[in-house]
Amino acid sequence: MRRSLSSLPVLGTVVDVVRSSFRRKLTTALLVVFLIISIGTVGLYVQVGGLLEENVEQSMTAAAETEADELREWCGKNRLVTQLLSEHPVFEDGDRTEVREYLQAQRGGRSDTEIVRAYVIDRRNQTVAVSSDEDMKSQPIEELGWTERFAFQDFDDVQVTGPYAVQDETVIGFISPIRRTPEQLLVVEVDTATIFDRFEHPVDGGFTRVVNSNGTVVFSDDAAATLTQYRDGNRRAPAVSSGLRGDSGFTESPAYETQPETEGEYVAAYAAVPNTDWVVIEHAPASEAYVITQQALRWIGGIAAFTLLALVGVVGVLGRDVTGALSRLTDRAEQIEDGQYDVEFDTDRPDEFGDLNRTIASTRDALQQRIEEIRETQTELEASNASLEERSEMVNVLNRILRHNVRNEVNVITGRAELAASRIDDEAAQADFRRVIASLRTRG
């Protein structure tokens, strides 16, 4: 594998450059680790961001659906109150004084709803027959705040008007036919301000608008926004259209343009109110809605940046320490190789490099001791060699002297033997002398 990588022109050069330095190897390894961490961080960044954004959408949608259920219960309760009031026997006698007193008692004495006004309409002449307020007596229907014309299917059918203003208050009218006097209708006007006491915004800075099919804000936690158009122009907001179809959901462009507090980007969740043409739209500034997401993403980014700085620090500090220690060890080993044994090592370091320094220092001391022993042995050998050479010279001298003297003595014996052989006549003795003489000449 290494050969195949090294055989590539550019990659092989890079591999050789990296392999030639421990610091480069460490840097490359940490860069690979950082790359893996970065990929994981990006994945975590995307996943966490998506999950947190989804959590924001779900929490706001759940809040809108809860508020829609609250409104449904509120409408149902007021429908029931209106129906129960219309069933009271006081309407059968037709005594307007008793009816007025009954309506006044209900307006001020009920704790389950905030009745602003209650009155009876005569369907024959289209006027107010009796009311909890004396000022409304004989008032034509055309002068009332609501303009709807309802067709009732039975006496249990309670209709709901659109929002309108009464005495600086926004009210909703609940209209029910009176069973005991079918020619009359009971209208109960309920204050809408208290409905928002039970609403909770899941995001700081959030606000709620309840919009009907005409685009009018029916309910609002801001009194100034009530009875205004949710969106300028004739075109209905997409969230309202979707809600009127019975859907609930989340949108990043609610298109609410009529209130100054909505400046900047914001998001909204919507839900339909059952049995009405109302849509609850829960708004929140985008900066607040996604503040947790932004904080989490900042934390993830900060961790990634810290990891990068930590890796750079590891490369800078640990790499410099390791390469510096190795470089110093290399220089000292080269000095020992050149015969400089008075080299100091970092034997006080407590780490592995300290162990290595102590090992090399111990090896140096042992090597120096062996060298001293070798030098002493060499000196002894040189002295022994000198003594042996001296003895060899003496032996050579003695050998030459001995051979010279022996040769002279042999020559003398040879001459004497020849002289003795010439003086005797015995052939056997002469033969012996000749053998002796031949042997002497051979030895000489």
Short mmCIF file of C-alpha atoms in Angstrom, two decimals:
data_model
loop_
_atom_site.label_atom_id
_atom_site.label_comp_id
_atom_site.label_asym_id
_atom_site.label_seq_id
_atom_site.Cartn_x
_atom_site.Cartn_y
_atom_site.Cartn_z
CA MET A 1 0.00 0.00 0.00
CA ARG A 2 2.84 2.37 0.90
CA ARG A 3 4.59 1.61 -2.37
CA SER A 4 1.41 2.23 -4.33
CA LEU A 5 0.86 5.57 -2.60
CA SER A 6 4.49 6.57 -2.96
CA SER A 7 4.38 5.75 -6.65
CA LEU A 8 1.82 8.51 -7.26
CA PRO A 9 3.56 11.77 -8.24
CA VAL A 10 1.90 14.26 -5.92
CA LEU A 11 0.47 11.97 -3.25
CA GLY A 12 3.73 10.10 -2.97
CA THR A 13 5.57 13.36 -2.29
CA VAL A 14 3.03 14.32 0.33
CA VAL A 15 3.30 10.90 2.00
CA ASP A 16 7.10 11.13 2.04
CA VAL A 17 6.99 14.63 3.51
CA VAL A 18 4.55 13.54 6.24
CA ARG A 19 6.51 10.39 7.07
CA SER A 20 9.75 12.35 7.40
CA SER A 21 8.61 14.25 10.49
CA PHE A 22 6.88 13.13 13.67
CA ARG A 23 5.26 16.55 14.01
CA ARG A 24 3.81 16.26 10.52
CA LYS A 25 2.53 12.78 11.34
CA LEU A 26 0.93 14.09 14.53
CA THR A 27 -0.54 17.06 12.68
CA THR A 28 -1.95 14.83 9.96
CA ALA A 29 -3.44 12.41 12.48
CA LEU A 30 -5.07 15.21 14.45
CA LEU A 31 -6.37 16.80 11.25
CA VAL A 32 -8.00 13.50 10.34
CA VAL A 33 -9.52 13.35 13.83
CA PHE A 34 -10.71 16.94 13.47
CA LEU A 35 -12.21 16.15 10.07
CA ILE A 36 -14.14 13.24 11.57
CA ILE A 37 -15.26 15.40 14.49
CA SER A 38 -16.25 18.18 12.08
CA ILE A 39 -18.38 15.82 10.00
CA GLY A 40 -20.04 14.56 13.16
CA THR A 41 -20.49 18.13 14.42
CA VAL A 42 -22.09 19.24 11.15
CA GLY A 43 -24.42 16.25 11.29
CA LEU A 44 -25.24 17.01 14.92
CA TYR A 45 -25.69 20.68 14.03
CA VAL A 46 -28.20 19.87 11.31
CA GLN A 47 -29.98 17.17 13.32
CA VAL A 48 -30.24 19.17 16.54
CA GLY A 49 -31.32 22.26 14.63
CA GLY A 50 -34.02 20.29 12.85
CA LEU A 51 -35.22 18.66 16.06
CA LEU A 52 -35.34 21.94 17.94
CA GLU A 53 -37.14 23.69 15.10
CA GLU A 54 -39.58 20.80 14.94
CA ASN A 55 -40.08 21.09 18.70
CA VAL A 56 -40.85 24.80 18.33
CA GLU A 57 -43.38 24.05 15.60
CA GLN A 58 -45.00 21.28 17.62
CA SER A 59 -45.19 23.34 20.82
CA MET A 60 -46.69 26.34 19.05
CA THR A 61 -49.14 24.17 17.11
CA ALA A 62 -50.12 22.41 20.34
CA ALA A 63 -50.65 25.82 21.97
CA ALA A 64 -52.86 26.96 19.09
CA GLU A 65 -54.89 23.73 19.25
CA THR A 66 -55.24 24.09 23.02
CA GLU A 67 -56.45 27.67 22.62
CA ALA A 68 -58.89 26.51 19.94
CA ASP A 69 -60.23 23.91 22.37
CA GLU A 70 -60.52 26.60 25.05
CA LEU A 71 -62.56 28.73 22.66
CA ARG A 72 -64.72 25.75 21.73
CA GLU A 73 -65.43 25.12 25.40
CA TRP A 74 -66.04 28.82 25.97
CA CYS A 75 -68.50 28.98 23.07
CA GLY A 76 -70.17 25.76 24.19
CA LYS A 77 -70.53 27.04 27.74
CA ASN A 78 -72.06 30.34 26.58
CA ARG A 79 -74.34 28.52 24.16
CA LEU A 80 -75.52 26.36 27.04
CA VAL A 81 -75.99 29.39 29.31
CA THR A 82 -78.02 31.15 26.61
CA GLN A 83 -80.15 28.07 26.00
CA LEU A 84 -80.79 27.61 29.73
CA LEU A 85 -81.76 31.26 30.11
CA SER A 86 -84.17 30.98 27.18
CA GLU A 87 -85.89 28.00 28.85
CA HIS A 88 -86.79 29.96 32.02
CA PRO A 89 -90.55 30.13 32.86
CA VAL A 90 -90.37 33.91 33.24
CA PHE A 91 -90.73 34.26 29.48
CA GLU A 92 -94.04 32.35 29.45
CA ASP A 93 -95.94 34.97 31.48
CA GLY A 94 -94.77 37.78 29.23
CA ASP A 95 -94.40 40.25 32.10
CA ARG A 96 -91.69 42.56 30.78
CA THR A 97 -90.83 43.90 34.21
CA GLU A 98 -90.16 40.40 35.51
CA VAL A 99 -88.20 39.54 32.38
CA ARG A 100 -86.08 42.70 32.74
CA GLU A 101 -85.37 41.95 36.39
CA TYR A 102 -84.48 38.38 35.50
CA LEU A 103 -82.07 39.52 32.77
CA GLN A 104 -80.50 42.11 35.06
CA ALA A 105 -80.05 39.48 37.75
CA GLN A 106 -78.39 37.15 35.29
CA ARG A 107 -76.06 39.86 34.01
CA GLY A 108 -74.71 40.71 37.43
CA GLY A 109 -75.08 37.42 39.23
CA ARG A 110 -73.50 34.75 37.04
CA SER A 111 -69.94 33.71 37.83
CA ASP A 112 -69.52 31.30 34.92
CA THR A 113 -69.65 33.98 32.21
CA GLU A 114 -69.28 37.74 31.75
CA ILE A 115 -72.66 38.95 30.45
CA VAL A 116 -72.50 42.53 29.20
CA ARG A 117 -76.13 42.81 28.11
CA ALA A 118 -79.10 40.50 27.68
CA TYR A 119 -82.23 41.39 25.77
CA VAL A 120 -85.26 39.94 24.02
CA ILE A 121 -86.02 40.68 20.36
CA ASP A 122 -89.51 40.66 18.99
CA ARG A 123 -89.19 38.93 15.63
CA ARG A 124 -92.48 40.40 14.40
CA ASN A 125 -91.55 44.09 14.56
CA GLN A 126 -87.73 43.57 14.57
CA THR A 127 -87.17 45.59 17.74
CA VAL A 128 -85.90 45.03 21.26
CA ALA A 129 -88.88 44.07 23.40
CA VAL A 130 -87.15 44.03 26.79
CA SER A 131 -83.55 44.39 27.91
CA SER A 132 -81.34 44.45 30.94
CA ASP A 133 -80.52 48.05 29.87
CA GLU A 134 -83.38 50.55 29.75
CA ASP A 135 -81.67 52.44 26.92
CA MET A 136 -82.24 49.56 24.49
CA LYS A 137 -86.05 49.49 24.81
CA SER A 138 -87.77 49.47 21.39
CA GLN A 139 -84.41 49.77 19.63
CA PRO A 140 -84.55 48.44 16.03
CA ILE A 141 -82.40 45.50 15.14
CA GLU A 142 -80.63 47.58 12.49
CA GLU A 143 -79.13 49.72 15.23
CA LEU A 144 -77.63 46.78 17.12
CA GLY A 145 -73.96 45.90 16.80
CA TRP A 146 -74.49 42.69 14.90
CA THR A 147 -76.04 42.45 11.45
CA GLU A 148 -76.32 38.72 10.87
CA ARG A 149 -79.64 37.16 9.97
CA PHE A 150 -80.02 33.68 11.37
CA ALA A 151 -82.36 30.81 10.53
CA PHE A 152 -82.93 28.57 13.51
CA GLN A 153 -83.59 24.89 12.98
CA ASP A 154 -85.08 24.23 16.41
CA PHE A 155 -85.34 25.74 19.89
CA ASP A 156 -81.99 24.19 20.91
CA ASP A 157 -80.17 25.94 18.08
CA VAL A 158 -77.97 28.76 19.47
CA GLN A 159 -76.33 31.01 16.89
CA VAL A 160 -73.21 33.11 17.40
CA THR A 161 -72.73 36.61 16.01
CA GLY A 162 -69.57 38.20 14.88
CA PRO A 163 -67.64 40.46 17.24
CA TYR A 164 -68.83 44.02 17.82
CA ALA A 165 -68.26 46.81 20.29
CA VAL A 166 -70.55 47.61 23.20
CA GLN A 167 -69.61 50.26 25.74
CA ASP A 168 -65.93 50.13 24.74
CA GLU A 169 -65.96 46.37 25.11
CA THR A 170 -65.77 43.71 22.43
CA VAL A 171 -68.61 41.23 22.75
CA ILE A 172 -69.99 38.16 21.02
CA GLY A 173 -73.74 37.70 20.82
CA PHE A 174 -75.34 34.31 21.50
CA ILE A 175 -78.88 34.14 20.10
CA SER A 176 -81.44 31.50 20.98
CA PRO A 177 -85.16 31.18 20.18
CA ILE A 178 -87.40 31.24 23.28
CA ARG A 179 -89.38 28.03 23.43
CA ARG A 180 -92.25 29.52 25.45
CA THR A 181 -92.62 32.51 23.12
CA PRO A 182 -91.52 31.40 19.64
CA GLU A 183 -91.94 34.91 18.21
CA GLN A 184 -89.09 36.14 20.42
CA LEU A 185 -85.31 35.63 20.49
CA LEU A 186 -83.00 35.91 23.49
CA VAL A 187 -79.66 37.64 22.86
CA VAL A 188 -76.88 37.31 25.41
CA GLU A 189 -73.81 39.49 24.79
CA VAL A 190 -70.65 38.09 26.40
CA ASP A 191 -67.43 39.98 27.02
CA THR A 192 -64.48 38.45 25.12
CA ALA A 193 -61.71 39.98 27.22
CA THR A 194 -61.63 37.22 29.82
CA ILE A 195 -61.09 34.44 27.31
CA PHE A 196 -57.37 35.25 27.08
CA ASP A 197 -56.83 34.87 30.81
CA ARG A 198 -56.52 31.13 30.26
CA PHE A 199 -54.20 31.36 27.26
CA GLU A 200 -50.46 30.84 27.69
CA HIS A 201 -47.91 31.73 25.05
CA PRO A 202 -45.19 29.10 24.61
CA VAL A 203 -42.72 31.75 23.41
CA ASP A 204 -41.81 35.05 25.06
CA GLY A 205 -43.19 38.01 23.16
CA GLY A 206 -45.94 35.90 21.58
CA PHE A 207 -49.48 37.06 20.94
CA THR A 208 -52.73 35.46 19.80
CA ARG A 209 -55.27 36.53 17.20
CA VAL A 210 -58.56 34.75 16.54
CA VAL A 211 -59.71 35.51 12.99
CA ASN A 212 -63.08 34.74 11.40
CA SER A 213 -63.86 33.89 7.80
CA ASN A 214 -64.13 37.59 6.91
CA GLY A 215 -60.57 38.20 8.03
CA THR A 216 -61.67 40.17 11.09
CA VAL A 217 -59.84 39.71 14.40
CA VAL A 218 -62.57 38.34 16.66
CA PHE A 219 -60.45 37.91 19.77
CA SER A 220 -57.11 39.41 20.65
CA ASP A 221 -54.93 39.69 23.71
CA ASP A 222 -54.36 43.27 22.54
CA ALA A 223 -57.53 45.35 22.72
CA ALA A 224 -56.34 47.64 19.94
CA ALA A 225 -56.20 44.75 17.49
CA THR A 226 -59.75 43.54 18.12
CA LEU A 227 -62.23 44.16 15.29
CA THR A 228 -59.42 45.08 12.89
CA GLN A 229 -58.56 43.23 9.72
CA TYR A 230 -55.98 40.53 10.23
CA ARG A 231 -54.47 41.29 6.85
CA ASP A 232 -54.69 44.37 4.68
CA GLY A 233 -56.50 43.93 1.40
CA ASN A 234 -59.16 41.54 0.26
CA ARG A 235 -57.00 38.45 0.00
CA ARG A 236 -57.39 36.04 2.91
CA ALA A 237 -54.25 34.99 4.79
CA PRO A 238 -53.15 31.41 3.92
CA ALA A 239 -53.18 30.40 7.60
CA VAL A 240 -56.82 31.53 7.90
CA SER A 241 -57.82 29.69 4.71
CA SER A 242 -56.10 26.52 5.88
CA GLY A 243 -57.66 26.79 9.33
CA LEU A 244 -61.15 27.25 7.89
CA ARG A 245 -60.67 23.94 6.10
CA GLY A 246 -60.24 22.36 9.53
CA ASP A 247 -56.46 22.06 9.37
CA SER A 248 -53.89 23.02 11.96
CA GLY A 249 -50.24 23.66 11.38
CA PHE A 250 -47.27 26.00 11.40
CA THR A 251 -46.17 28.78 9.09
CA GLU A 252 -43.12 31.00 8.91
CA SER A 253 -45.02 33.71 6.99
CA PRO A 254 -48.31 34.42 8.76
CA ALA A 255 -48.65 37.73 6.84
CA TYR A 256 -50.00 39.68 9.81
CA GLU A 257 -49.26 43.27 8.83
CA THR A 258 -51.44 45.53 10.90
CA GLN A 259 -49.71 45.73 14.28
CA PRO A 260 -46.39 47.45 15.07
CA GLU A 261 -45.37 44.80 17.60
CA THR A 262 -44.93 42.32 14.75
CA GLU A 263 -42.02 44.20 13.19
CA GLY A 264 -39.29 41.83 12.13
CA GLU A 265 -39.50 38.16 11.34
CA TYR A 266 -42.04 36.05 13.18
CA VAL A 267 -43.73 32.68 12.93
CA ALA A 268 -47.21 31.43 13.73
CA ALA A 269 -49.21 28.29 14.39
CA TYR A 270 -52.91 28.01 13.63
CA ALA A 271 -55.86 25.79 14.51
CA ALA A 272 -59.57 25.91 13.72
CA VAL A 273 -62.17 26.38 16.44
CA PRO A 274 -64.78 23.61 15.97
CA ASN A 275 -68.37 24.64 15.21
CA THR A 276 -67.32 28.19 14.32
CA ASP A 277 -65.70 30.06 11.45
CA TRP A 278 -62.84 31.12 13.75
CA VAL A 279 -59.16 30.30 13.40
CA VAL A 280 -56.74 30.70 16.30
CA ILE A 281 -53.35 32.02 15.18
CA GLU A 282 -50.58 31.93 17.78
CA HIS A 283 -47.75 34.31 16.81
CA ALA A 284 -44.17 34.51 18.11
CA PRO A 285 -41.07 36.49 17.13
CA ALA A 286 -38.75 34.21 15.19
CA SER A 287 -35.80 35.41 17.27
CA GLU A 288 -37.54 34.24 20.44
CA ALA A 289 -39.10 31.12 18.97
CA TYR A 290 -35.74 29.79 17.84
CA VAL A 291 -33.65 31.23 20.66
CA ILE A 292 -33.00 27.76 22.12
CA THR A 293 -32.12 26.50 18.67
CA GLN A 294 -29.73 29.38 18.13
CA GLN A 295 -28.17 28.87 21.55
CA ALA A 296 -27.75 25.15 20.95
CA LEU A 297 -26.22 25.76 17.54
CA ARG A 298 -23.91 28.39 19.00
CA TRP A 299 -22.84 25.88 21.65
CA ILE A 300 -22.19 23.25 18.99
CA GLY A 301 -20.22 25.76 16.92
CA GLY A 302 -18.30 26.84 20.01
CA ILE A 303 -17.47 23.23 20.84
CA ALA A 304 -16.25 22.69 17.27
CA ALA A 305 -14.10 25.83 17.45
CA PHE A 306 -12.76 24.81 20.86
CA THR A 307 -11.95 21.35 19.49
CA LEU A 308 -10.02 22.92 16.61
CA LEU A 309 -8.10 25.18 18.98
CA ALA A 310 -7.42 22.21 21.27
CA LEU A 311 -6.08 20.17 18.37
CA VAL A 312 -3.92 23.06 17.24
CA GLY A 313 -2.69 23.42 20.80
CA VAL A 314 -1.91 19.70 21.00
CA VAL A 315 0.02 19.89 17.75
CA GLY A 316 1.85 23.03 18.86
CA VAL A 317 2.66 22.02 22.44
CA LEU A 318 2.91 18.24 22.31
CA GLY A 319 4.45 18.19 18.83
CA ARG A 320 7.05 20.78 19.79
CA ASP A 321 7.86 18.95 23.01
CA VAL A 322 8.19 15.56 21.33
CA THR A 323 10.14 16.75 18.31
CA GLY A 324 12.34 18.94 20.52
CA ALA A 325 13.12 16.02 22.82
CA LEU A 326 13.85 13.73 19.86
CA SER A 327 16.04 16.39 18.25
CA ARG A 328 18.06 16.83 21.45
CA LEU A 329 18.47 13.08 21.80
CA THR A 330 19.66 12.86 18.19
CA ASP A 331 22.25 15.62 18.73
CA ARG A 332 23.59 13.97 21.88
CA ALA A 333 23.73 10.56 20.21
CA GLU A 334 25.76 12.10 17.38
CA GLN A 335 28.14 13.68 19.95
CA ILE A 336 28.61 10.27 21.56
CA GLU A 337 29.23 8.82 18.11
CA ASP A 338 31.98 11.46 17.62
CA GLY A 339 33.56 10.40 20.90
CA GLN A 340 32.23 13.19 23.12
CA TYR A 341 31.07 11.32 26.20
CA ASP A 342 30.63 14.31 28.51
CA VAL A 343 27.08 14.88 27.25
CA GLU A 344 24.29 15.82 29.67
CA PHE A 345 20.87 14.13 29.34
CA ASP A 346 17.46 15.22 30.66
CA THR A 347 17.33 12.50 33.28
CA ASP A 348 15.02 14.56 35.52
CA ARG A 349 12.02 14.32 33.14
CA PRO A 350 9.27 12.11 34.67
CA ASP A 351 7.82 10.93 31.35
CA GLU A 352 8.87 8.33 28.78
CA PHE A 353 11.44 10.72 27.31
CA GLY A 354 13.01 10.90 30.75
CA ASP A 355 13.20 7.09 30.78
CA LEU A 356 14.77 7.16 27.33
CA ASN A 357 17.31 9.81 28.41
CA ARG A 358 18.20 7.78 31.49
CA THR A 359 18.58 4.62 29.40
CA ILE A 360 20.85 6.33 26.87
CA ALA A 361 22.84 7.96 29.67
CA SER A 362 23.28 4.55 31.32
CA THR A 363 24.29 3.07 27.96
CA ARG A 364 26.78 5.89 27.50
CA ASP A 365 28.33 5.25 30.92
CA ALA A 366 28.55 1.50 30.27
CA LEU A 367 30.05 2.15 26.84
CA GLN A 368 32.56 4.58 28.28
CA GLN A 369 33.57 2.02 30.94
CA ARG A 370 33.99 -0.66 28.27
CA ILE A 371 36.11 1.66 26.20
CA GLU A 372 38.34 2.40 29.23
CA GLU A 373 38.71 -1.33 29.82
CA ILE A 374 39.55 -1.86 26.16
CA ARG A 375 42.13 0.92 26.36
CA GLU A 376 43.74 -0.64 29.44
CA THR A 377 43.81 -4.04 27.72
CA GLN A 378 45.32 -2.44 24.64
CA THR A 379 48.05 -0.83 26.76
CA GLU A 380 48.82 -4.15 28.41
CA LEU A 381 48.91 -5.89 25.02
CA GLU A 382 51.22 -3.24 23.64
CA ALA A 383 53.56 -3.66 26.61
CA SER A 384 53.46 -7.46 26.22
CA ASN A 385 54.17 -7.16 22.51
CA ALA A 386 57.19 -4.93 23.23
CA SER A 387 58.55 -7.47 25.71
CA LEU A 388 58.01 -10.29 23.24
CA GLU A 389 59.79 -8.38 20.49
CA GLU A 390 62.71 -7.74 22.83
CA ARG A 391 62.93 -11.42 23.74
CA SER A 392 62.65 -12.41 20.10
CA GLU A 393 65.58 -10.18 19.24
CA MET A 394 67.58 -11.67 22.07
CA VAL A 395 66.75 -15.21 20.90
CA ASN A 396 67.82 -14.32 17.36
CA VAL A 397 71.10 -12.95 18.63
CA LEU A 398 71.72 -16.00 20.75
CA ASN A 399 70.79 -18.23 17.82
CA ARG A 400 73.28 -16.52 15.55
CA ILE A 401 76.00 -16.73 18.14
CA LEU A 402 75.23 -20.36 18.89
CA ARG A 403 75.21 -21.34 15.24
CA HIS A 404 78.49 -19.54 14.64
CA ASN A 405 80.19 -21.23 17.53
CA VAL A 406 78.75 -24.64 16.65
CA ARG A 407 79.86 -24.21 13.05
CA ASN A 408 83.40 -23.38 14.14
CA GLU A 409 83.52 -26.38 16.46
CA VAL A 410 82.17 -28.65 13.75
CA ASN A 411 84.81 -27.39 11.35
CA VAL A 412 87.51 -28.09 13.92
CA ILE A 413 86.14 -31.61 14.57
CA THR A 414 85.90 -32.24 10.86
CA GLY A 415 89.52 -31.21 10.33
CA ARG A 416 90.65 -33.40 13.20
CA ALA A 417 88.67 -36.34 11.91
CA GLU A 418 90.19 -35.98 8.44
CA LEU A 419 93.66 -35.77 9.97
CA ALA A 420 93.04 -38.82 12.10
CA ALA A 421 91.67 -40.78 9.15
CA SER A 422 94.80 -40.01 7.11
CA ARG A 423 97.07 -41.40 9.84
CA ILE A 424 95.57 -44.89 10.17
CA ASP A 425 95.66 -47.78 7.75
CA ASP A 426 92.68 -49.73 8.99
CA GLU A 427 90.01 -49.49 6.29
CA ALA A 428 87.18 -50.12 8.67
CA ALA A 429 88.31 -47.30 10.91
CA GLN A 430 88.73 -45.05 7.88
CA ALA A 431 85.22 -45.90 6.76
CA ASP A 432 83.93 -44.90 10.19
CA PHE A 433 85.85 -41.66 10.04
CA ARG A 434 84.45 -40.93 6.60
CA ARG A 435 80.89 -41.42 7.87
CA VAL A 436 81.62 -39.13 10.82
CA ILE A 437 83.14 -36.52 8.53
CA ALA A 438 80.15 -36.70 6.13
CA SER A 439 77.76 -36.30 9.01
CA LEU A 440 79.67 -33.31 10.36
CA ARG A 441 79.67 -31.64 6.98
CA THR A 442 75.99 -32.19 6.68
CA ARG A 443 75.35 -30.65 10.12
CA GLY A 444 77.76 -27.83 9.48
#
